[in-house]
CSV table of C-alpha atoms in Angstrom, one decimal:
chain,number,residue,atom,x,y,z
A,1,UNK,CA,12.9,-29.6,-23.5
A,2,UNK,CA,14.0,-26.9,-20.7
A,3,UNK,CA,11.6,-24.1,-22.4
A,4,UNK,CA,8.8,-26.6,-22.9
A,5,UNK,CA,9.1,-27.4,-19.3
A,6,UNK,CA,9.0,-23.9,-18.1
A,7,UNK,CA,6.1,-23.1,-20.4
A,8,UNK,CA,4.2,-26.1,-19.3
A,9,UNK,CA,4.9,-25.0,-15.6
A,10,UNK,CA,3.5,-21.4,-16.3
A,11,UNK,CA,0.5,-22.7,-18.1
A,12,UNK,CA,-0.4,-25.0,-15.1
A,13,UNK,CA,-0.1,-21.9,-12.8
A,14,UNK,CA,-2.3,-19.9,-14.9
A,15,UNK,CA,-4.9,-22.7,-15.0
A,16,UNK,CA,-4.8,-23.2,-11.4
A,17,UNK,CA,-5.2,-19.5,-10.6
A,18,UNK,CA,-8.2,-19.2,-13.1
A,19,UNK,CA,-10.0,-22.5,-11.6
A,20,UNK,CA,-9.5,-21.1,-8.1
A,21,UNK,CA,-10.5,-17.8,-8.8
A,22,UNK,CA,-13.6,-18.9,-10.2
A,23,UNK,CA,-14.2,-21.2,-7.5
A,24,UNK,CA,-13.7,-18.6,-4.7
A,25,UNK,CA,-15.7,-15.5,-4.0
A,26,UNK,CA,-14.5,-12.4,-2.8
A,27,UNK,CA,-14.9,-11.8,0.9
A,28,UNK,CA,-17.5,-9.4,1.9
A,29,UNK,CA,-16.7,-5.8,2.8
A,30,UNK,CA,-17.3,-4.8,6.6
A,31,UNK,CA,-20.4,-2.7,7.3
A,32,UNK,CA,-19.0,0.3,9.3
A,33,UNK,CA,-21.2,1.5,12.1
A,34,UNK,CA,-20.9,4.1,14.9
A,35,UNK,CA,-20.9,1.5,17.4
A,36,UNK,CA,-17.4,0.3,16.3
A,37,UNK,CA,-16.0,3.5,17.7
A,38,UNK,CA,-18.1,3.6,20.9
A,39,UNK,CA,-15.7,1.0,22.7
A,40,UNK,CA,-12.9,3.6,22.6
A,41,UNK,CA,-14.9,6.8,22.6
A,42,UNK,CA,-14.0,7.3,26.2
A,43,UNK,CA,-10.3,6.7,25.7
A,44,UNK,CA,-8.4,9.8,24.7
A,45,UNK,CA,-6.8,9.3,21.2
A,46,UNK,CA,-2.9,8.6,21.7
A,47,UNK,CA,0.1,10.1,20.1
A,48,UNK,CA,3.3,8.5,19.9
A,49,UNK,CA,6.5,10.5,19.5
A,50,UNK,CA,10.2,9.4,19.1
A,51,UNK,CA,10.5,8.4,22.6
A,52,UNK,CA,7.2,6.7,23.1
A,53,UNK,CA,3.7,7.6,24.0
A,54,UNK,CA,3.2,11.4,24.7
A,55,UNK,CA,1.5,12.6,27.7
A,56,UNK,CA,-2.4,13.1,27.3
A,57,UNK,CA,-1.8,16.9,27.6
A,58,UNK,CA,0.9,16.8,24.8
A,59,UNK,CA,-1.2,14.5,22.6
A,60,UNK,CA,-4.2,16.9,23.1
A,61,UNK,CA,-2.1,19.8,22.1
A,62,UNK,CA,-0.9,18.2,18.8
A,63,UNK,CA,-4.5,17.2,17.9
A,64,UNK,CA,-5.5,20.8,18.7
A,65,UNK,CA,-3.0,22.0,16.3
A,66,UNK,CA,-4.1,19.5,13.5
A,67,UNK,CA,-7.8,20.8,13.8
A,68,UNK,CA,-6.6,24.5,13.7
A,69,UNK,CA,-5.3,23.7,10.3
A,70,UNK,CA,-9.0,23.1,9.1
A,71,UNK,CA,-12.3,24.5,9.4
A,72,UNK,CA,-13.7,21.1,10.5
A,73,UNK,CA,-15.1,21.1,14.1
A,74,UNK,CA,-15.7,17.4,15.0
A,75,UNK,CA,-13.9,15.3,12.3
A,76,UNK,CA,-11.2,14.3,14.6
A,77,UNK,CA,-13.3,13.3,17.6
A,78,UNK,CA,-15.6,11.2,15.4
A,79,UNK,CA,-13.2,9.9,12.9
A,80,UNK,CA,-10.0,9.3,15.1
A,81,UNK,CA,-12.3,7.3,17.6
A,82,UNK,CA,-13.5,4.8,15.0
A,83,UNK,CA,-10.0,4.5,13.2
A,84,UNK,CA,-8.3,3.5,16.7
A,85,UNK,CA,-11.2,1.2,17.4
A,86,UNK,CA,-10.8,-0.7,14.2
A,87,UNK,CA,-7.2,-0.3,13.3
A,88,UNK,CA,-5.5,0.0,16.5
A,89,UNK,CA,-2.2,1.8,17.6
A,90,UNK,CA,-1.6,5.2,18.3
A,91,UNK,CA,-1.1,8.2,16.0
A,92,UNK,CA,2.8,8.9,15.6
A,93,UNK,CA,4.0,12.5,15.7
A,94,UNK,CA,7.4,13.9,14.3
A,95,UNK,CA,7.5,12.7,10.8
A,96,UNK,CA,8.3,14.3,7.5
A,97,UNK,CA,6.2,13.2,4.5
A,98,UNK,CA,6.8,14.2,1.0
A,99,UNK,CA,4.2,13.6,-1.9
A,100,UNK,CA,5.7,11.9,-5.0
A,101,UNK,CA,3.1,12.6,-7.7
A,102,UNK,CA,4.1,10.3,-10.4
A,103,UNK,CA,6.0,7.2,-11.5
A,104,UNK,CA,9.4,9.4,-12.4
A,105,UNK,CA,9.4,11.4,-9.2
A,106,UNK,CA,8.7,8.1,-7.2
A,107,UNK,CA,11.4,6.1,-9.0
A,108,UNK,CA,14.0,8.9,-8.7
A,109,UNK,CA,13.4,9.0,-5.1
A,110,UNK,CA,13.5,5.4,-4.5
A,111,UNK,CA,16.7,4.8,-6.5
A,112,UNK,CA,18.4,7.6,-4.2
A,113,UNK,CA,17.2,5.8,-1.1
A,114,UNK,CA,18.6,2.4,-2.4
A,115,UNK,CA,21.9,4.1,-3.2
A,116,UNK,CA,22.3,5.6,0.1
A,117,UNK,CA,21.5,2.6,2.2
A,118,UNK,CA,23.9,1.4,4.5
A,119,UNK,CA,22.4,-1.5,6.5
A,120,UNK,CA,19.3,-3.1,5.0
A,121,UNK,CA,16.7,-2.6,2.3
A,122,UNK,CA,13.3,-4.4,2.9
A,123,UNK,CA,11.0,-4.3,-0.3
A,124,UNK,CA,7.4,-5.5,-0.9
A,125,UNK,CA,5.4,-5.1,-4.1
A,126,UNK,CA,2.5,-6.7,-6.0
A,127,UNK,CA,3.9,-6.4,-9.3
A,128,UNK,CA,7.7,-6.5,-10.3
A,129,UNK,CA,7.7,-6.6,-14.1
A,130,UNK,CA,10.9,-8.0,-15.9
A,131,UNK,CA,11.2,-4.8,-18.0
A,132,UNK,CA,13.5,-1.7,-18.3
A,133,UNK,CA,12.2,-0.2,-14.7
A,134,UNK,CA,12.0,-3.8,-13.2
A,135,UNK,CA,15.8,-4.6,-14.3
A,136,UNK,CA,16.9,-1.3,-13.2
A,137,UNK,CA,15.6,-2.0,-9.6
A,138,UNK,CA,17.1,-5.5,-9.8
A,139,UNK,CA,20.5,-4.3,-10.7
A,140,UNK,CA,20.3,-1.5,-7.9
A,141,UNK,CA,19.5,-3.9,-5.3
A,142,UNK,CA,22.0,-6.8,-6.4
A,143,UNK,CA,24.5,-3.8,-6.4
A,144,UNK,CA,23.7,-2.9,-2.8
A,145,UNK,CA,23.7,-6.6,-1.8
A,146,UNK,CA,27.2,-7.0,-3.2
A,147,UNK,CA,28.3,-4.0,-1.0
A,148,UNK,CA,27.1,-5.9,2.2
A,149,UNK,CA,23.5,-4.1,2.5
A,150,UNK,CA,21.1,-7.0,3.1
A,151,UNK,CA,18.3,-7.0,0.9
A,152,UNK,CA,14.9,-8.6,1.6
A,153,UNK,CA,12.2,-8.6,-1.1
A,154,UNK,CA,8.4,-9.9,-1.0
A,155,UNK,CA,6.5,-10.0,-4.2
A,156,UNK,CA,3.1,-11.5,-4.9
A,157,UNK,CA,2.8,-14.6,-6.8
A,158,UNK,CA,-0.1,-13.4,-9.0
A,159,UNK,CA,1.1,-9.9,-9.5
A,160,UNK,CA,4.3,-11.2,-10.7
A,161,UNK,CA,3.0,-14.3,-12.6
A,162,UNK,CA,4.4,-13.0,-15.9
A,163,UNK,CA,7.8,-12.2,-14.5
A,164,UNK,CA,10.0,-15.1,-15.3
A,165,UNK,CA,11.4,-17.3,-12.7
A,166,UNK,CA,15.0,-16.5,-13.8
A,167,UNK,CA,14.4,-12.7,-12.9
A,168,UNK,CA,14.1,-13.9,-9.3
A,169,UNK,CA,16.5,-16.6,-9.4
A,170,UNK,CA,19.3,-13.9,-10.3
A,171,UNK,CA,18.3,-12.0,-7.3
A,172,UNK,CA,18.6,-15.2,-5.0
A,173,UNK,CA,22.0,-15.9,-6.6
A,174,UNK,CA,23.3,-12.5,-5.5
A,175,UNK,CA,22.3,-13.2,-1.8
A,176,UNK,CA,19.1,-11.5,-1.8
A,177,UNK,CA,16.3,-12.9,0.3
A,178,UNK,CA,13.3,-13.4,-1.8
A,179,UNK,CA,9.9,-14.3,-0.7
A,180,UNK,CA,7.0,-15.3,-2.9
A,181,UNK,CA,3.8,-14.3,-1.3
A,182,UNK,CA,0.9,-17.0,-1.4
A,183,UNK,CA,2.3,-19.0,-4.4
A,184,UNK,CA,-0.3,-19.9,-6.9
A,185,UNK,CA,1.0,-23.4,-7.4
A,186,UNK,CA,-1.6,-25.5,-5.5
A,187,UNK,CA,0.9,-28.1,-4.7
A,188,UNK,CA,3.1,-25.9,-2.7
A,189,UNK,CA,0.2,-23.6,-1.2
A,190,UNK,CA,-0.3,-23.4,2.5
A,191,UNK,CA,-3.5,-24.7,4.4
A,192,UNK,CA,-6.5,-22.5,3.7
A,193,UNK,CA,-5.0,-20.8,0.6
A,194,UNK,CA,-7.4,-18.6,-1.6
A,195,UNK,CA,-6.6,-16.9,-5.0
A,196,UNK,CA,-8.0,-13.9,-3.6
A,197,UNK,CA,-5.5,-13.4,-0.9
A,198,UNK,CA,-3.1,-11.3,-2.6
A,199,UNK,CA,-0.4,-8.8,-1.3
A,200,UNK,CA,-1.0,-5.4,-2.8
A,201,UNK,CA,1.2,-3.6,-0.3
A,202,UNK,CA,4.0,-1.3,-1.8
A,203,UNK,CA,6.8,-0.8,0.5
A,204,UNK,CA,10.5,0.1,0.3
A,205,UNK,CA,12.1,0.6,3.7
A,206,UNK,CA,15.7,1.7,3.7
A,207,UNK,CA,17.7,1.2,6.7
A,208,UNK,CA,14.6,1.3,9.1
A,209,UNK,CA,14.7,5.1,8.6
A,210,UNK,CA,12.9,5.9,5.3
A,211,UNK,CA,9.9,4.4,4.0
A,212,UNK,CA,8.0,4.5,0.6
A,213,UNK,CA,4.7,3.5,0.2
A,214,UNK,CA,1.5,4.3,-2.1
A,215,UNK,CA,0.1,3.1,-5.4
A,216,UNK,CA,3.2,2.4,-7.6
A,217,UNK,CA,4.2,-1.1,-8.5
A,218,UNK,CA,7.7,-1.6,-10.1
A,219,UNK,CA,6.8,-1.4,-13.7
A,220,UNK,CA,7.6,0.5,-16.9
A,221,UNK,CA,3.8,1.5,-17.2
A,222,UNK,CA,4.5,4.1,-14.5
A,223,UNK,CA,7.3,5.7,-16.3
A,224,UNK,CA,5.2,8.7,-17.8
A,225,UNK,CA,5.3,11.9,-16.2
A,226,UNK,CA,2.0,13.6,-15.0
A,227,UNK,CA,3.3,17.3,-15.9
A,228,UNK,CA,1.3,17.1,-19.3
A,229,UNK,CA,-1.3,15.0,-20.8
A,230,UNK,CA,0.2,12.4,-23.3
A,231,UNK,CA,-1.4,12.5,-26.8
A,232,UNK,CA,-3.3,9.6,-27.8
A,233,UNK,CA,-1.6,7.8,-30.7
A,234,UNK,CA,-3.2,4.5,-32.3
A,235,UNK,CA,-1.5,1.4,-30.9
A,236,UNK,CA,0.2,3.5,-28.1
A,237,UNK,CA,0.1,2.4,-24.6
A,238,UNK,CA,-0.7,5.2,-22.4
A,239,UNK,CA,1.3,5.5,-19.0
A,240,UNK,CA,-0.3,4.9,-15.8
A,241,UNK,CA,-0.2,7.6,-13.2
A,242,UNK,CA,-0.1,6.9,-9.5
A,243,UNK,CA,0.9,8.6,-6.2
A,244,UNK,CA,3.5,7.5,-3.6
A,245,UNK,CA,4.9,9.1,-0.2
A,246,UNK,CA,8.2,9.1,1.2
A,247,UNK,CA,8.2,9.2,5.0
A,248,UNK,CA,11.1,9.8,7.6
A,249,UNK,CA,10.6,9.9,11.4
A,250,UNK,CA,9.2,7.5,14.2
A,251,UNK,CA,6.3,6.1,12.1
A,252,UNK,CA,8.7,4.0,9.9
A,253,UNK,CA,9.1,1.5,12.7
A,254,UNK,CA,5.3,0.7,12.3
A,255,UNK,CA,5.9,0.0,8.5
A,256,UNK,CA,8.8,-2.0,9.2
A,257,UNK,CA,7.0,-4.0,11.7
A,258,UNK,CA,4.4,-4.8,9.1
A,259,UNK,CA,6.9,-5.8,6.6
A,260,UNK,CA,8.5,-8.2,9.2
A,261,UNK,CA,5.3,-9.7,10.3
A,262,UNK,CA,4.2,-10.5,6.6
A,263,UNK,CA,7.6,-12.3,6.2
A,264,UNK,CA,7.0,-14.4,9.3
A,265,UNK,CA,3.4,-15.3,8.5
A,266,UNK,CA,4.3,-16.3,5.0
A,267,UNK,CA,7.2,-18.5,6.6
A,268,UNK,CA,10.1,-16.9,4.7
A,269,UNK,CA,13.8,-17.8,5.3
A,270,UNK,CA,15.6,-16.7,8.2
A,271,UNK,CA,16.6,-13.2,7.8
A,272,UNK,CA,20.0,-11.9,8.3
A,273,UNK,CA,20.8,-10.1,11.6
A,274,UNK,CA,20.6,-6.2,10.8
A,275,UNK,CA,19.6,-3.2,12.7
A,276,UNK,CA,15.9,-3.4,11.7
A,277,UNK,CA,14.6,-1.0,14.5
A,278,UNK,CA,17.1,1.9,14.8
A,279,UNK,CA,16.4,4.8,17.1
A,280,UNK,CA,14.3,7.2,15.2
A,281,UNK,CA,14.6,10.9,15.9
A,282,UNK,CA,12.0,13.6,15.1
A,283,UNK,CA,12.1,14.6,11.4
A,284,UNK,CA,9.0,17.0,11.1
A,285,UNK,CA,5.7,18.0,12.1
A,286,UNK,CA,3.4,15.4,10.4
A,287,UNK,CA,1.2,13.2,12.5
A,288,UNK,CA,0.8,9.8,10.9
A,289,UNK,CA,-1.1,6.5,11.6
A,290,UNK,CA,0.1,3.5,9.8
A,291,UNK,CA,-2.8,1.3,8.9
A,292,UNK,CA,-2.4,-2.1,7.5
A,293,UNK,CA,-4.7,-4.7,6.0
A,294,UNK,CA,-4.0,-8.4,5.2
A,295,UNK,CA,-6.0,-11.1,3.5
A,296,UNK,CA,-6.1,-12.8,7.2
A,297,UNK,CA,-8.0,-10.0,8.6
A,298,UNK,CA,-11.6,-10.4,9.6
A,299,UNK,CA,-12.3,-7.0,7.8
A,300,UNK,CA,-10.0,-4.2,5.9
A,301,UNK,CA,-9.0,-1.5,8.5
A,302,UNK,CA,-8.2,0.7,5.4
A,303,UNK,CA,-11.5,0.5,4.0
A,304,UNK,CA,-13.3,1.0,7.3
A,305,UNK,CA,-11.3,4.2,8.0
A,306,UNK,CA,-11.9,5.3,4.6
A,307,UNK,CA,-15.7,4.9,5.2
A,308,UNK,CA,-15.3,6.6,8.4
A,309,UNK,CA,-13.4,9.8,6.9
A,310,UNK,CA,-16.1,10.3,4.3
A,311,UNK,CA,-18.9,10.0,6.9
A,312,UNK,CA,-17.1,12.3,9.3
A,313,UNK,CA,-16.4,15.0,6.6
A,314,UNK,CA,-17.7,18.4,7.1
A,315,UNK,CA,-16.3,20.4,4.3
A,316,UNK,CA,-14.6,18.4,1.6
A,317,UNK,CA,-13.9,14.9,0.2
A,318,UNK,CA,-11.4,14.4,-2.5
A,319,UNK,CA,-11.1,10.8,-3.9
A,320,UNK,CA,-9.1,9.4,-6.7
A,321,UNK,CA,-9.5,5.9,-7.9
A,322,UNK,CA,-8.2,3.8,-10.6
A,323,UNK,CA,-10.9,1.1,-10.3
A,324,UNK,CA,-14.2,2.8,-9.3
A,325,UNK,CA,-16.8,0.1,-8.5
A,326,UNK,CA,-18.5,1.4,-5.4
A,327,UNK,CA,-20.2,-1.0,-3.1
A,328,UNK,CA,-23.5,0.1,-1.4
A,329,UNK,CA,-21.9,1.5,1.6
A,330,UNK,CA,-19.3,3.7,-0.4
A,331,UNK,CA,-21.9,4.9,-2.7
A,332,UNK,CA,-24.3,5.9,0.4
A,333,UNK,CA,-21.3,7.5,2.0
A,334,UNK,CA,-20.5,9.6,-0.9
A,335,UNK,CA,-24.1,10.5,-1.6
A,336,UNK,CA,-24.6,11.2,2.3
A,337,UNK,CA,-21.7,13.6,2.3
A,338,UNK,CA,-22.9,15.6,-0.8
A,339,UNK,CA,-26.4,15.7,0.8
A,340,UNK,CA,-25.1,17.4,3.9
A,341,UNK,CA,-23.2,20.1,1.8
A,342,UNK,CA,-19.7,18.6,1.7
A,343,UNK,CA,-17.7,19.2,-1.5
A,344,UNK,CA,-17.3,15.9,-2.8
A,345,UNK,CA,-14.9,15.6,-6.0
A,346,UNK,CA,-13.8,12.4,-7.7
A,347,UNK,CA,-10.8,12.1,-10.0
A,348,UNK,CA,-11.4,8.9,-12.2
A,349,UNK,CA,-9.6,7.5,-15.4
A,350,UNK,CA,-10.8,8.1,-18.7
A,351,UNK,CA,-9.3,5.1,-20.0
A,352,UNK,CA,-8.3,2.1,-18.1
A,353,UNK,CA,-6.8,-1.5,-18.7
A,354,UNK,CA,-10.3,-3.0,-17.3
A,355,UNK,CA,-13.3,-2.1,-19.7
A,356,UNK,CA,-15.7,-4.0,-17.4
A,357,UNK,CA,-14.8,-1.8,-14.3
A,358,UNK,CA,-14.7,1.4,-16.4
A,359,UNK,CA,-18.2,0.7,-17.6
A,360,UNK,CA,-19.2,-0.4,-14.1
A,361,UNK,CA,-18.0,3.0,-12.6
A,362,UNK,CA,-19.6,5.0,-15.3
A,363,UNK,CA,-23.0,3.6,-14.5
A,364,UNK,CA,-23.0,5.3,-11.2
A,365,UNK,CA,-22.2,8.7,-12.6
A,366,UNK,CA,-25.8,10.0,-12.9
A,367,UNK,CA,-26.7,8.7,-9.7
A,368,UNK,CA,-23.9,10.5,-7.9
C-alpha cells in the first residue's frame, strides 16, 4: 500500500507539472537597448575590495589594467555601464578563480571543499540525482553535519522530480536543512506559482569563503572526463560535459547573499546561527561581478549582460551552449558581431537529450 501511495503521489505531481506547463507560457526575454545604460553612463564604474568600495582612482586603475590585457578599446566603457545598470552591484576585486573543465575535476574540488569545511556548507542545485554521485554527495554532507558543520540545501522540485522522497528524508533526519524550491504539488504551492519558475542556480559555498558555480548539477551523467572524446557504443549513454568555477575572495559574500535571499523568499525553515559572512581577505587578482537572476525578476540580468557583451565585443565572441535555440535578439547580436569583423565561434553539441532543440538550433546554422 505504501509503494502504491508513493507512486500515486508521484504521478499526481507529474500530471500537475505537465498540465501547468501547457497552461503557462514562457516569459518574454527582455529587449536590451543602449538606453538601459544611459541611466548610469555618467556614473563611474565602481570596484569593491576586501574592505569595501575602492576610491575612484583605484577603481580606474584596476579597470585600466583589465583593458590593457586585451586589444579591445571601448568594451568596458560600453558594456560595464549597461551591466551595472541592469544588474546592479559593484565589480569586486581581489579574487582567485579556477576553471574546472568537466565533471571529474569539479566533483573532486567540491568534495575537497566539503571535507575541509569547518562552519557551514550552503548548497543549491537544480538536479540532485539518487545515483552514485548523488549518494556520494549525500554521504559527504551527512558526515559534515554529524561533525557539527551546518549544512543547508536547496534543490529544485522539477529538477529533482525523479529523486525519491526518501533521499531527502535521509538528509533531514541527519539534521541537514533541506528546502524544496517551488514545489510542483499545487496543493502546497505558494500564491502566483508558475511551472516555469525554476531554480537553475548551482552553488556550493563552504564556510562563506569558497564558492563553486557554473553548469554542473549533481548527477552521474557528468562523470565522464573531457580529456578525450568517448567512443559511441550502441545503447551507451554519452557523458555530459559542462564547466564550473571555483572562486575564493571578497566576491564570495555576494553569492552567499544570493543563496540566503533565495532561502528567505522560499520561506525555508529558520537557519542555524553560523558565521555566514566571515571577513574575506584578497586572494588573487581577478575582478568579478556576481550577477543573479530569479523567476521573480522583471527580466533576466544574466541574459541582458550576455547580449550587451556580444554587442560590445570588438575582437572575439566565444560561446558554448547545450541547448542552442536563439531568440531574434541573440541571433541579431551574433550576426551583427560577425558583420563588423568580430571573430565569432560557437561550440555546440553533436548529440543531446533534446532532439527538438538540436534540430531547432541546426536550422539557424546556414543563416549564421
